[in-house]
PDB file of C-alpha atoms in Angstrom:
ATOM      1  CA  MET A   1      -1.942  16.645  -4.415  1.00 40.00           C
ATOM      2  CA  HIS A   2      -4.252  15.324  -1.711  1.00 43.00           C
ATOM      3  CA  ASN A   3      -7.949  14.606  -1.761  1.00 47.00           C
ATOM      4  CA  GLN A   4     -10.221  17.144  -0.118  1.00 43.00           C
ATOM      5  CA  GLY A   5     -10.899  16.262   3.509  1.00 44.00           C
ATOM      6  CA  GLU A   6      -7.928  13.906   3.715  1.00 59.00           C
ATOM      7  CA  VAL A   7      -5.870  14.180   6.910  1.00 76.00           C
ATOM      8  CA  VAL A   8      -2.310  15.137   5.945  1.00 90.00           C
ATOM      9  CA  ALA A   9       0.504  14.906   8.489  1.00 94.00           C
ATOM     10  CA  SER A  10       3.517  17.230   8.344  1.00 95.00           C
ATOM     11  CA  SER A  11       7.107  16.833   9.501  1.00 96.00           C
ATOM     12  CA  VAL A  12      10.527  18.460   9.230  1.00 96.00           C
ATOM     13  CA  LEU A  13      13.761  16.476   9.114  1.00 96.00           C
ATOM     14  CA  ASP A  14      17.388  17.572   9.377  1.00 94.00           C
ATOM     15  CA  ARG A  15      20.174  16.800   6.909  1.00 88.00           C
ATOM     16  CA  PHE A  16      20.658  13.411   8.584  1.00 92.00           C
ATOM     17  CA  GLU A  17      16.978  12.561   7.925  1.00 94.00           C
ATOM     18  CA  ARG A  18      16.090  12.774  11.620  1.00 96.00           C
ATOM     19  CA  PHE A  19      12.757  14.204  12.678  1.00 97.00           C
ATOM     20  CA  THR A  20      13.118  17.694  14.151  1.00 96.00           C
ATOM     21  CA  ASN A  21       9.430  18.623  14.181  1.00 96.00           C
ATOM     22  CA  VAL A  22       6.196  16.692  13.715  1.00 96.00           C
ATOM     23  CA  ASP A  23       2.611  17.876  13.984  1.00 96.00           C
ATOM     24  CA  ASP A  24      -0.194  16.157  15.887  1.00 96.00           C
ATOM     25  CA  HIS A  25      -1.361  14.345  12.755  1.00 96.00           C
ATOM     26  CA  TYR A  26       2.103  12.825  12.269  1.00 96.00           C
ATOM     27  CA  VAL A  27       2.135  11.667  15.887  1.00 96.00           C
ATOM     28  CA  ALA A  28      -1.269  10.018  15.413  1.00 95.00           C
ATOM     29  CA  LEU A  29      -0.214   8.452  12.096  1.00 94.00           C
ATOM     30  CA  MET A  30       3.001   6.966  13.453  1.00 95.00           C
ATOM     31  CA  GLY A  31       1.670   6.030  16.896  1.00 95.00           C
ATOM     32  CA  TRP A  32       4.867   7.141  18.647  1.00 95.00           C
ATOM     33  CA  PRO A  33       4.946   9.935  21.248  1.00 96.00           C
ATOM     34  CA  ARG A  34       6.379  13.163  19.828  1.00 96.00           C
ATOM     35  CA  SER A  35       9.379  12.848  22.166  1.00 96.00           C
ATOM     36  CA  ALA A  36      10.160   9.411  20.711  1.00 96.00           C
ATOM     37  CA  LEU A  37      10.034  10.707  17.125  1.00 97.00           C
ATOM     38  CA  ILE A  38      12.174  13.821  17.539  1.00 97.00           C
ATOM     39  CA  GLY A  39      15.773  12.919  16.760  1.00 96.00           C
ATOM     40  CA  ARG A  40      14.770   9.530  15.301  1.00 96.00           C
ATOM     41  CA  SER A  41      15.926   8.551  11.813  1.00 96.00           C
ATOM     42  CA  MET A  42      13.125   8.374   9.299  1.00 95.00           C
ATOM     43  CA  LEU A  43      14.774   5.406   7.565  1.00 95.00           C
ATOM     44  CA  ASP A  44      15.150   3.525  10.860  1.00 95.00           C
ATOM     45  CA  LEU A  45      11.350   3.606  11.188  1.00 96.00           C
ATOM     46  CA  THR A  46      10.843   2.565   7.561  1.00 95.00           C
ATOM     47  CA  HIS A  47      10.176  -1.104   6.781  1.00 92.00           C
ATOM     48  CA  PRO A  48      13.491  -2.802   5.834  1.00 90.00           C
ATOM     49  CA  ASP A  49      12.102  -3.879   2.456  1.00 84.00           C
ATOM     50  CA  ASP A  50      11.238  -0.271   1.593  1.00 88.00           C
ATOM     51  CA  ARG A  51      14.505   1.384   2.596  1.00 90.00           C
ATOM     52  CA  THR A  52      16.418   0.811  -0.639  1.00 84.00           C
ATOM     53  CA  GLY A  53      13.819   2.568  -2.764  1.00 85.00           C
ATOM     54  CA  ASN A  54      13.523   5.356  -0.200  1.00 89.00           C
ATOM     55  CA  ARG A  55      17.321   5.775  -0.060  1.00 90.00           C
ATOM     56  CA  THR A  56      17.523   5.988  -3.860  1.00 86.00           C
ATOM     57  CA  LEU A  57      14.928   8.764  -3.962  1.00 89.00           C
ATOM     58  CA  LEU A  58      16.614  10.659  -1.119  1.00 92.00           C
ATOM     59  CA  ASP A  59      19.972  10.563  -2.921  1.00 90.00           C
ATOM     60  CA  ARG A  60      18.291  11.829  -6.087  1.00 88.00           C
ATOM     61  CA  LEU A  61      16.673  14.619  -4.069  1.00 91.00           C
ATOM     62  CA  TYR A  62      20.075  15.718  -2.763  1.00 92.00           C
ATOM     63  CA  ASP A  63      21.785  15.433  -6.166  1.00 91.00           C
ATOM     64  CA  ARG A  64      19.090  16.996  -8.359  1.00 89.00           C
ATOM     65  CA  ASN A  65      16.735  18.712  -5.899  1.00 90.00           C
ATOM     66  CA  GLU A  66      13.908  16.483  -7.162  1.00 88.00           C
ATOM     67  CA  ALA A  67      11.029  16.275  -4.703  1.00 91.00           C
ATOM     68  CA  PHE A  68       9.496  12.817  -4.624  1.00 90.00           C
ATOM     69  CA  ARG A  69       6.488  10.811  -3.508  1.00 88.00           C
ATOM     70  CA  ILE A  70       6.779   7.259  -2.191  1.00 88.00           C
ATOM     71  CA  THR A  71       4.379   4.697  -0.784  1.00 88.00           C
ATOM     72  CA  LYS A  72       6.015   2.742   2.022  1.00 90.00           C
ATOM     73  CA  ARG A  73       5.494   1.263   5.483  1.00 92.00           C
ATOM     74  CA  TYR A  74       6.354   2.899   8.810  1.00 95.00           C
ATOM     75  CA  ARG A  75       6.946   0.859  11.962  1.00 95.00           C
ATOM     76  CA  ARG A  76       4.680   1.631  14.902  1.00 95.00           C
ATOM     77  CA  PRO A  77       5.512   1.042  18.612  1.00 96.00           C
ATOM     78  CA  ASP A  78       3.804  -2.383  18.640  1.00 95.00           C
ATOM     79  CA  ASN A  79       5.993  -3.480  15.669  1.00 93.00           C
ATOM     80  CA  SER A  80       3.042  -3.366  13.293  1.00 93.00           C
ATOM     81  CA  TYR A  81       3.367  -1.292  10.130  1.00 92.00           C
ATOM     82  CA  VAL A  82       1.224   1.487   8.729  1.00 93.00           C
ATOM     83  CA  ARG A  83       1.166   1.977   4.959  1.00 91.00           C
ATOM     84  CA  VAL A  84       1.640   5.636   4.043  1.00 93.00           C
ATOM     85  CA  GLN A  85       2.255   7.843   1.053  1.00 90.00           C
ATOM     86  CA  VAL A  86       4.940  10.424   1.775  1.00 93.00           C
ATOM     87  CA  HIS A  87       5.916  13.523  -0.200  1.00 93.00           C
ATOM     88  CA  VAL A  88       9.391  14.899   0.530  1.00 95.00           C
ATOM     89  CA  ALA A  89      11.008  18.142  -0.648  1.00 95.00           C
ATOM     90  CA  MET A  90      14.217  19.938   0.296  1.00 94.00           C
ATOM     91  CA  ALA A  91      14.391  23.504   1.624  1.00 91.00           C
ATOM     92  CA  PRO A  92      16.983  25.793   3.252  1.00 87.00           C
ATOM     93  CA  ASP A  93      17.123  25.491   7.034  1.00 82.00           C
ATOM     94  CA  GLY A  94      17.949  29.185   7.576  1.00 81.00           C
ATOM     95  CA  LEU A  95      21.436  28.319   8.814  1.00 81.00           C
ATOM     96  CA  GLY A  96      23.095  27.773   5.469  1.00 81.00           C
ATOM     97  CA  GLY A  97      22.151  24.122   5.346  1.00 84.00           C
ATOM     98  CA  ARG A  98      19.229  22.056   4.129  1.00 89.00           C
ATOM     99  CA  GLN A  99      16.243  20.408   5.699  1.00 94.00           C
ATOM    100  CA  LEU A 100      13.563  18.054   4.444  1.00 96.00           C
ATOM    101  CA  ILE A 101       9.879  18.926   4.512  1.00 96.00           C
ATOM    102  CA  GLY A 102       7.608  15.888   4.521  1.00 95.00           C
ATOM    103  CA  THR A 103       3.876  15.363   4.326  1.00 95.00           C
ATOM    104  CA  ALA A 104       2.229  11.978   4.742  1.00 94.00           C
ATOM    105  CA  HIS A 105      -1.164  10.343   4.754  1.00 92.00           C
ATOM    106  CA  ARG A 106      -2.331   6.812   5.384  1.00 91.00           C
ATOM    107  CA  VAL A 107      -3.197   4.701   2.350  1.00 85.00           C
ATOM    108  CA  ALA A 108      -4.717   1.276   1.906  1.00 73.00           C
ATOM    109  CA  PRO A 109      -4.429  -0.909  -1.202  1.00 61.00           C
ATOM    110  CA  SER A 110      -7.586  -1.153  -3.250  1.00 57.00           C
ATOM    111  CA  PRO A 111      -8.102  -4.771  -4.399  1.00 59.00           C
ATOM    112  CA  PRO A 112     -10.084  -3.839  -7.540  1.00 60.00           C
ATOM    113  CA  VAL A 113      -7.365  -1.427  -8.665  1.00 64.00           C
ATOM    114  CA  PHE A 114      -4.655  -4.021  -8.021  1.00 66.00           C
ATOM    115  CA  ALA A 115      -6.655  -6.682  -9.881  1.00 69.00           C
ATOM    116  CA  ASP A 116      -7.302  -4.424 -12.872  1.00 79.00           C
ATOM    117  CA  SER A 117      -3.675  -3.304 -12.955  1.00 82.00           C
ATOM    118  CA  ARG A 118      -2.367  -6.876 -12.822  1.00 81.00           C
ATOM    119  CA  ALA A 119      -4.638  -7.839 -15.723  1.00 83.00           C
ATOM    120  CA  ILE A 120      -3.236  -4.946 -17.763  1.00 85.00           C
ATOM    121  CA  ALA A 121       0.299  -6.059 -16.836  1.00 84.00           C
ATOM    122  CA  GLY A 122      -0.500  -9.564 -18.097  1.00 84.00           C
ATOM    123  CA  ARG A 123      -1.712  -8.208 -21.434  1.00 85.00           C
ATOM    124  CA  ALA A 124       1.384  -6.007 -21.719  1.00 86.00           C
ATOM    125  CA  ILE A 125       3.663  -9.006 -21.166  1.00 82.00           C
ATOM    126  CA  GLY A 126       1.792 -10.929 -23.859  1.00 84.00           C
ATOM    127  CA  MET A 127       2.159  -8.039 -26.282  1.00 84.00           C
ATOM    128  CA  LEU A 128       5.898  -7.736 -25.605  1.00 82.00           C
ATOM    129  CA  LEU A 129       6.521 -11.455 -26.026  1.00 82.00           C
ATOM    130  CA  ALA A 130       4.428 -11.590 -29.201  1.00 84.00           C
ATOM    131  CA  GLY A 131       6.355  -8.628 -30.588  1.00 82.00           C
ATOM    132  CA  ARG A 132       9.663 -10.338 -29.902  1.00 79.00           C
ATOM    133  CA  MET A 133       8.500 -13.463 -31.707  1.00 79.00           C
ATOM    134  CA  ALA A 134       7.100 -11.573 -34.691  1.00 83.00           C
ATOM    135  CA  LEU A 135       9.776  -8.907 -35.098  1.00 80.00           C
ATOM    136  CA  GLY A 136      12.792 -10.541 -33.497  1.00 79.00           C
ATOM    137  CA  ALA A 137      14.155 -10.104 -29.982  1.00 70.00           C
ATOM    138  CA  PRO A 138      16.843  -7.555 -30.946  1.00 70.00           C
ATOM    139  CA  TYR A 139      14.184  -5.234 -32.371  1.00 71.00           C
ATOM    140  CA  PHE A 140      11.354  -5.597 -29.876  1.00 76.00           C
ATOM    141  CA  SER A 141      12.758  -6.203 -26.434  1.00 75.00           C
ATOM    142  CA  GLY A 142      12.647  -4.556 -23.026  1.00 85.00           C
ATOM    143  CA  ALA A 143      14.087  -6.984 -20.477  1.00 88.00           C
ATOM    144  CA  PRO A 144      13.747  -4.808 -17.335  1.00 89.00           C
ATOM    145  CA  ALA A 145      10.181  -3.786 -18.191  1.00 89.00           C
ATOM    146  CA  GLU A 146       9.235  -7.392 -18.906  1.00 90.00           C
ATOM    147  CA  ILE A 147      10.670  -8.548 -15.577  1.00 92.00           C
ATOM    148  CA  LEU A 148       8.862  -5.824 -13.630  1.00 92.00           C
ATOM    149  CA  LEU A 149       5.560  -6.504 -15.388  1.00 90.00           C
ATOM    150  CA  LEU A 150       5.899 -10.253 -14.856  1.00 91.00           C
ATOM    151  CA  LEU A 151       6.606  -9.867 -11.130  1.00 91.00           C
ATOM    152  CA  PHE A 152       3.737  -7.405 -10.764  1.00 89.00           C
ATOM    153  CA  HIS A 153       1.362  -9.680 -12.673  1.00 87.00           C
ATOM    154  CA  GLN A 154       2.228 -12.574 -10.341  1.00 87.00           C
ATOM    155  CA  GLY A 155       1.227 -10.537  -7.296  1.00 82.00           C
ATOM    156  CA  GLN A 156       1.654 -12.608  -4.136  1.00 74.00           C
ATOM    157  CA  ARG A 157       3.182 -15.510  -6.081  1.00 81.00           C
ATOM    158  CA  PRO A 158       6.826 -14.443  -6.401  1.00 79.00           C
ATOM    159  CA  LEU A 159       8.967 -16.162  -9.009  1.00 89.00           C
ATOM    160  CA  THR A 160      12.497 -17.507  -8.778  1.00 92.00           C
ATOM    161  CA  LEU A 161      15.266 -16.258 -11.047  1.00 92.00           C
ATOM    162  CA  ALA A 162      15.156 -19.496 -13.027  1.00 91.00           C
ATOM    163  CA  ARG A 163      11.390 -19.254 -13.500  1.00 92.00           C
ATOM    164  CA  ILE A 164      11.633 -15.628 -14.672  1.00 92.00           C
ATOM    165  CA  ALA A 165      14.319 -16.604 -17.186  1.00 92.00           C
ATOM    166  CA  ASP A 166      12.171 -19.488 -18.436  1.00 91.00           C
ATOM    167  CA  ARG A 167       8.976 -17.430 -18.730  1.00 89.00           C
ATOM    168  CA  LEU A 168      10.672 -14.593 -20.628  1.00 90.00           C
ATOM    169  CA  ASP A 169      13.094 -16.795 -22.604  1.00 87.00           C
ATOM    170  CA  TYR A 170      16.241 -15.106 -21.262  1.00 89.00           C
ATOM    171  CA  THR A 171      19.357 -16.883 -20.043  1.00 91.00           C
ATOM    172  CA  PRO A 172      19.800 -16.993 -16.253  1.00 90.00           C
ATOM    173  CA  ALA A 173      22.934 -14.842 -16.618  1.00 91.00           C
ATOM    174  CA  VAL A 174      21.070 -12.100 -18.478  1.00 91.00           C
ATOM    175  CA  THR A 175      18.161 -12.293 -16.040  1.00 92.00           C
ATOM    176  CA  LEU A 176      20.507 -11.993 -13.045  1.00 91.00           C
ATOM    177  CA  ARG A 177      22.213  -8.970 -14.598  1.00 91.00           C
ATOM    178  CA  TRP A 178      18.885  -7.164 -14.978  1.00 93.00           C
ATOM    179  CA  LEU A 179      17.723  -8.181 -11.491  1.00 93.00           C
ATOM    180  CA  ARG A 180      20.862  -6.640 -10.016  1.00 90.00           C
ATOM    181  CA  ALA A 181      20.238  -3.433 -11.955  1.00 92.00           C
ATOM    182  CA  LEU A 182      16.602  -3.354 -10.798  1.00 92.00           C
ATOM    183  CA  ALA A 183      17.709  -3.965  -7.212  1.00 89.00           C
ATOM    184  CA  ASP A 184      20.194  -1.085  -7.442  1.00 88.00           C
ATOM    185  CA  ALA A 185      17.278   1.117  -8.547  1.00 86.00           C
ATOM    186  CA  GLY A 186      15.226   0.037  -5.530  1.00 86.00           C
ATOM    187  CA  LEU A 187      12.639  -1.802  -7.629  1.00 88.00           C
ATOM    188  CA  VAL A 188      13.147  -5.435  -6.588  1.00 90.00           C
ATOM    189  CA  HIS A 189      14.551  -7.366  -3.662  1.00 85.00           C
ATOM    190  CA  PRO A 190      17.404  -9.407  -5.190  1.00 75.00           C
ATOM    191  CA  PRO A 191      17.438 -13.168  -4.587  1.00 76.00           C
ATOM    192  CA  ALA A 192      20.247 -14.631  -2.482  1.00 74.00           C
ATOM    193  CA  SER A 193      20.273 -17.686  -4.760  1.00 74.00           C
ATOM    194  CA  ASN A 194      18.618 -18.956  -7.925  1.00 74.00           C
ATOM    195  CA  ASP A 195      16.021 -20.767  -5.806  1.00 79.00           C
ATOM    196  CA  ASP A 196      14.963 -17.735  -3.771  1.00 82.00           C
ATOM    197  CA  PRO A 197      11.827 -15.798  -4.773  1.00 89.00           C
ATOM    198  CA  VAL A 198      12.200 -12.395  -6.381  1.00 91.00           C
ATOM    199  CA  ARG A 199       9.812  -9.722  -5.091  1.00 88.00           C
ATOM    200  CA  LEU A 200       8.987  -6.185  -6.095  1.00 89.00           C
ATOM    201  CA  THR A 201       9.584  -3.496  -3.505  1.00 87.00           C
ATOM    202  CA  LEU A 202       6.465  -1.859  -2.134  1.00 81.00           C
ATOM    203  CA  TRP A 203       7.491   1.347  -3.901  1.00 81.00           C
ATOM    204  CA  ALA A 204       7.692  -0.403  -7.291  1.00 85.00           C
ATOM    205  CA  GLU A 205       4.379  -2.222  -6.749  1.00 83.00           C
ATOM    206  CA  ALA A 206       2.548   0.937  -5.718  1.00 79.00           C
ATOM    207  CA  THR A 207       4.026   2.876  -8.635  1.00 81.00           C
ATOM    208  CA  LEU A 208       3.101   0.217 -11.179  1.00 83.00           C
ATOM    209  CA  THR A 209      -0.413   0.020  -9.738  1.00 82.00           C
ATOM    210  CA  THR A 210      -0.815   3.758 -10.258  1.00 75.00           C
ATOM    211  CA  ILE A 211       0.636   3.711 -13.782  1.00 77.00           C
ATOM    212  CA  LEU A 212      -1.338   0.710 -14.994  1.00 78.00           C
ATOM    213  CA  ALA A 213      -4.579   1.881 -13.381  1.00 71.00           C
ATOM    214  CA  ALA A 214      -4.388   5.310 -15.028  1.00 58.00           C
ATOM    215  CA  PRO A 215      -7.122   5.888 -17.615  1.00 51.00           C
ATOM    216  CA  THR A 216      -5.875   5.850 -21.177  1.00 51.00           C
ATOM    217  CA  GLU A 217      -6.454   8.961 -23.231  1.00 48.00           C
ATOM    218  CA  PRO A 218      -7.080   8.806 -26.994  1.00 45.00           C
ATOM    219  CA  LEU A 219      -4.110   9.875 -29.049  1.00 41.00           C
ATOM    220  CA  THR A 220      -4.442  13.285 -30.668  1.00 47.00           C
ATOM    221  CA  PRO A 221      -2.829  13.637 -34.106  1.00 46.00           C
ATOM    222  CA  ALA A 222      -0.071  16.234 -34.215  1.00 42.00           C
TER     223      ALA A 222
END
């Protein structure tokens, strides 16, 4: 769903995720001539840090026919990146195969939304940790959620594996196991060593911003 008056770019990709058709808005958004886009892999033009999350969603689309929306960065001819939100769905190509239909529009992060969302993430971490202390870790624990919330709350101050383990009171081995699982899901960039910073993928950060910024509705009794 797009806002009224928003410029939406459209594209068609083949089963190898190569552009086969792009409209004028897509050309303007990407900055490449149409001739340079046609036949080019969509993932090749995607920022390296955003490819894992994008690949995961594409595989899910093929396996389950689940259309998806992702916020990511596209590389422009001058090697700068444009931040876009892309919606991708699968459709028959008329030749017995499949093609991908994509729409995209440019997005920019909103500092107030990020700030509000990070504050909510901080409160959520506090609630989870307090619950573990009061009720016992086996009964009130969500390691992957706690790691994601902690990384999101830190913003531009990424944490090392050891620091995450210390903050959440997990062993380094348990923390590493969950980081690998989160990396496989396209949610974090895994550290090469215990001293390397752990960062959320752009997809995970944008998704958490949206979730945590959503207005809360009062619960209605059943």
